[in-house]
mmCIF file of C-alpha atoms in Angstrom:
data_model
loop_
_atom_site.group_PDB
_atom_site.id
_atom_site.type_symbol
_atom_site.label_atom_id
_atom_site.label_comp_id
_atom_site.label_asym_id
_atom_site.label_seq_id
_atom_site.Cartn_x
_atom_site.Cartn_y
_atom_site.Cartn_z
ATOM 1 C CA MET A 1489 -18.177 137.893 167.377
ATOM 2 C CA SER A 1490 -17.956 135.069 169.931
ATOM 3 C CA ASN A 1491 -19.655 137.352 172.491
ATOM 4 C CA ASN A 1492 -22.549 137.765 170.082
ATOM 5 C CA ARG A 1493 -22.809 134.001 169.611
ATOM 6 C CA SER A 1494 -22.741 133.347 173.341
ATOM 7 C CA GLY A 1495 -25.513 135.905 173.899
ATOM 8 C CA LEU A 1496 -27.636 134.289 171.217
ATOM 9 C CA PHE A 1497 -26.921 130.890 172.724
ATOM 10 C CA ILE A 1498 -27.969 132.038 176.191
ATOM 11 C CA GLY A 1499 -31.140 133.638 174.814
ATOM 12 C CA GLY A 1500 -31.978 130.478 172.877
ATOM 13 C CA LEU A 1501 -31.265 128.350 175.901
ATOM 14 C CA MET A 1502 -33.605 130.437 178.054
ATOM 15 C CA LEU A 1503 -36.362 130.365 175.447
ATOM 16 C CA GLY A 1504 -35.939 126.630 174.926
ATOM 17 C CA ALA A 1505 -36.022 125.980 178.653
ATOM 18 C CA THR A 1506 -39.250 127.955 178.979
ATOM 19 C CA ILE A 1507 -40.933 126.151 176.089
ATOM 20 C CA GLY A 1508 -39.690 122.799 177.394
ATOM 21 C CA ALA A 1509 -40.973 123.516 180.892
ATOM 22 C CA LEU A 1510 -44.403 124.521 179.631
ATOM 23 C CA THR A 1511 -44.607 121.469 177.393
ATOM 24 C CA GLY A 1512 -43.525 119.242 180.261
ATOM 25 C CA LEU A 1513 -46.121 120.748 182.559
ATOM 26 C CA LEU A 1514 -48.899 120.236 180.060
ATOM 27 C CA ALA A 1515 -47.889 116.643 179.343
ATOM 28 C CA ALA A 1516 -47.144 115.667 182.951
ATOM 29 C CA PRO A 1517 -49.463 113.218 184.714
ATOM 30 C CA ARG A 1518 -50.644 115.718 187.364
ATOM 31 C CA THR A 1519 -54.058 116.763 188.471
ATOM 32 C CA GLY A 1520 -55.563 119.854 186.909
ATOM 33 C CA ARG A 1521 -55.135 121.853 190.111
ATOM 34 C CA GLU A 1522 -51.415 121.003 190.393
ATOM 35 C CA THR A 1523 -50.849 121.788 186.733
ATOM 36 C CA ARG A 1524 -52.621 125.137 187.066
ATOM 37 C CA LYS A 1525 -50.468 126.048 190.074
ATOM 38 C CA LEU A 1526 -47.310 125.205 188.163
ATOM 39 C CA LEU A 1527 -48.521 127.151 185.128
ATOM 40 C CA LYS A 1528 -49.273 130.157 187.328
ATOM 41 C CA LYS A 1529 -45.781 130.017 188.830
ATOM 42 C CA SER A 1530 -44.296 129.776 185.334
ATOM 43 C CA ALA A 1531 -46.437 132.654 184.098
ATOM 44 C CA ASP A 1532 -45.374 134.753 187.074
ATOM 45 C CA ALA A 1533 -41.726 134.079 186.195
ATOM 46 C CA LEU A 1534 -42.144 135.068 182.521
ATOM 47 C CA PRO A 1535 -41.786 138.847 183.009
ATOM 48 C CA GLU A 1536 -38.501 138.335 184.838
ATOM 49 C CA LEU A 1537 -37.334 135.931 182.145
ATOM 50 C CA ALA A 1538 -38.310 138.423 179.433
ATOM 51 C CA GLU A 1539 -36.448 141.201 181.253
ATOM 52 C CA ASP A 1540 -33.329 139.034 181.561
ATOM 53 C CA LEU A 1541 -33.537 138.164 177.876
ATOM 54 C CA SER A 1542 -34.037 141.818 176.949
ATOM 55 C CA THR A 1543 -31.026 142.836 179.043
ATOM 56 C CA SER A 1544 -28.908 140.134 177.442
ATOM 57 C CA VAL A 1545 -29.940 141.234 173.951
ATOM 58 C CA GLN A 1546 -29.202 144.881 174.798
ATOM 59 C CA ILE A 1547 -25.741 144.004 176.120
ATOM 60 C CA GLN A 1548 -24.989 142.016 172.972
ATOM 61 C CA ALA A 1549 -26.254 144.867 170.764
ATOM 62 C CA ASP A 1550 -24.011 147.320 172.613
ATOM 63 C CA ARG A 1551 -21.008 145.043 172.161
ATOM 64 C CA LEU A 1552 -21.799 144.599 168.478
ATOM 65 C CA SER A 1553 -22.176 148.350 168.056
ATOM 66 C CA ALA A 1554 -18.837 149.014 169.753
ATOM 67 C CA SER A 1555 -17.190 146.357 167.596
ATOM 68 C CA ALA A 1556 -18.680 147.848 164.426
ATOM 69 C CA LEU A 1557 -17.436 151.297 165.451
ATOM 70 C CA ARG A 1558 -13.911 149.958 166.030
ATOM 71 C CA ASN A 1559 -13.999 148.194 162.651
ATOM 72 C CA TRP A 1560 -15.238 151.384 160.986
ATOM 73 C CA ASP A 1561 -12.395 153.386 162.537
ATOM 74 C CA ASP A 1562 -9.869 150.777 161.364
ATOM 75 C CA THR A 1563 -11.345 150.844 157.857
ATOM 76 C CA LEU A 1564 -11.186 154.640 157.732
ATOM 77 C CA GLU A 1565 -7.558 154.584 158.820
ATOM 78 C CA ARG A 1566 -6.644 152.026 156.141
ATOM 79 C CA LEU A 1567 -8.525 154.123 153.579
ATOM 80 C CA ARG A 1568 -6.595 157.254 154.605
ATOM 81 C CA ILE A 1569 -3.320 155.371 154.250
ATOM 82 C CA ALA A 1570 -4.328 154.028 150.821
ATOM 83 C CA ILE A 1571 -5.356 157.488 149.610
ATOM 84 C CA ALA A 1572 -2.089 158.998 150.856
ATOM 85 C CA ALA A 1573 -0.144 156.239 149.093
ATOM 86 C CA GLY A 1574 -2.106 156.887 145.888
ATOM 87 C CA VAL A 1575 -1.444 160.623 146.046
ATOM 88 C CA ASP A 1576 2.235 159.976 146.719
ATOM 89 C CA ALA A 1577 2.495 157.517 143.808
ATOM 90 C CA THR A 1578 0.750 160.000 141.506
ATOM 91 C CA GLN A 1579 3.163 162.756 142.488
ATOM 92 C CA ARG A 1580 6.188 160.490 141.926
ATOM 93 C CA GLU A 1581 4.811 159.437 138.528
ATOM 94 C CA SER A 1582 4.202 163.068 137.599
ATOM 95 C CA GLU A 1583 7.745 164.007 138.576
ATOM 96 C CA ALA A 1584 9.160 161.070 136.619
ATOM 97 C CA LEU A 1585 7.225 162.099 133.510
ATOM 98 C CA GLN A 1586 8.351 165.700 133.885
ATOM 99 C CA ARG A 1587 11.979 164.545 134.120
ATOM 100 C CA GLN A 1588 11.537 162.514 130.929
ATOM 101 C CA ASN A 1589 9.992 165.408 128.969
ATOM 102 C CA PRO A 1590 11.062 168.640 130.704
ATOM 103 C CA ALA A 1591 10.501 170.872 127.635
ATOM 104 C CA ASP A 1592 7.113 169.421 126.723
ATOM 105 C CA PRO A 1593 4.420 172.048 127.499
ATOM 106 C CA GLU A 1594 1.770 169.349 127.450
ATOM 107 C CA ASN A 1595 3.191 167.413 130.377
ATOM 108 C CA THR A 1596 -0.202 167.500 132.044
ATOM 109 C CA ASP A 1597 -1.822 165.817 129.052
ATOM 110 C CA SER A 1598 0.876 163.161 128.857
ATOM 111 C CA LEU A 1599 0.480 162.475 132.567
ATOM 112 C CA THR A 1600 -3.268 162.096 132.126
ATOM 113 C CA GLN A 1601 -2.770 159.763 129.154
ATOM 114 C CA HIS A 1602 -0.169 157.738 131.012
ATOM 115 C CA LEU A 1603 -2.409 157.343 134.068
ATOM 116 C CA GLU A 1604 -5.356 156.348 131.867
ATOM 117 C CA HIS A 1605 -3.290 153.593 130.243
ATOM 118 C CA SER A 1606 -1.916 152.318 133.579
#
């Protein structure tokens, strides 16, 4: 998650620097010709800046995707373990009920009733 935050920070920093530079150029006490030259240089640099930002966002998205996949795999494994534990507990409870009432032909019904009340 810290990688995601650092990517967002870098993207925000780049965007803020661009906006700040443009604002500074427009408010600076320069002649129109000098300001236009600086604006042209800044405009020429924008595609490269956009590409860098796009690459940074893509890298962060890939990291987030890989992290989500790892978390999903961990969740599935914990779910499998929980289901196995539930099946095991149900089997032990069924065996315990059968030991208590071995001659009862309705052991299945008593197990169902017992599990419903638990």
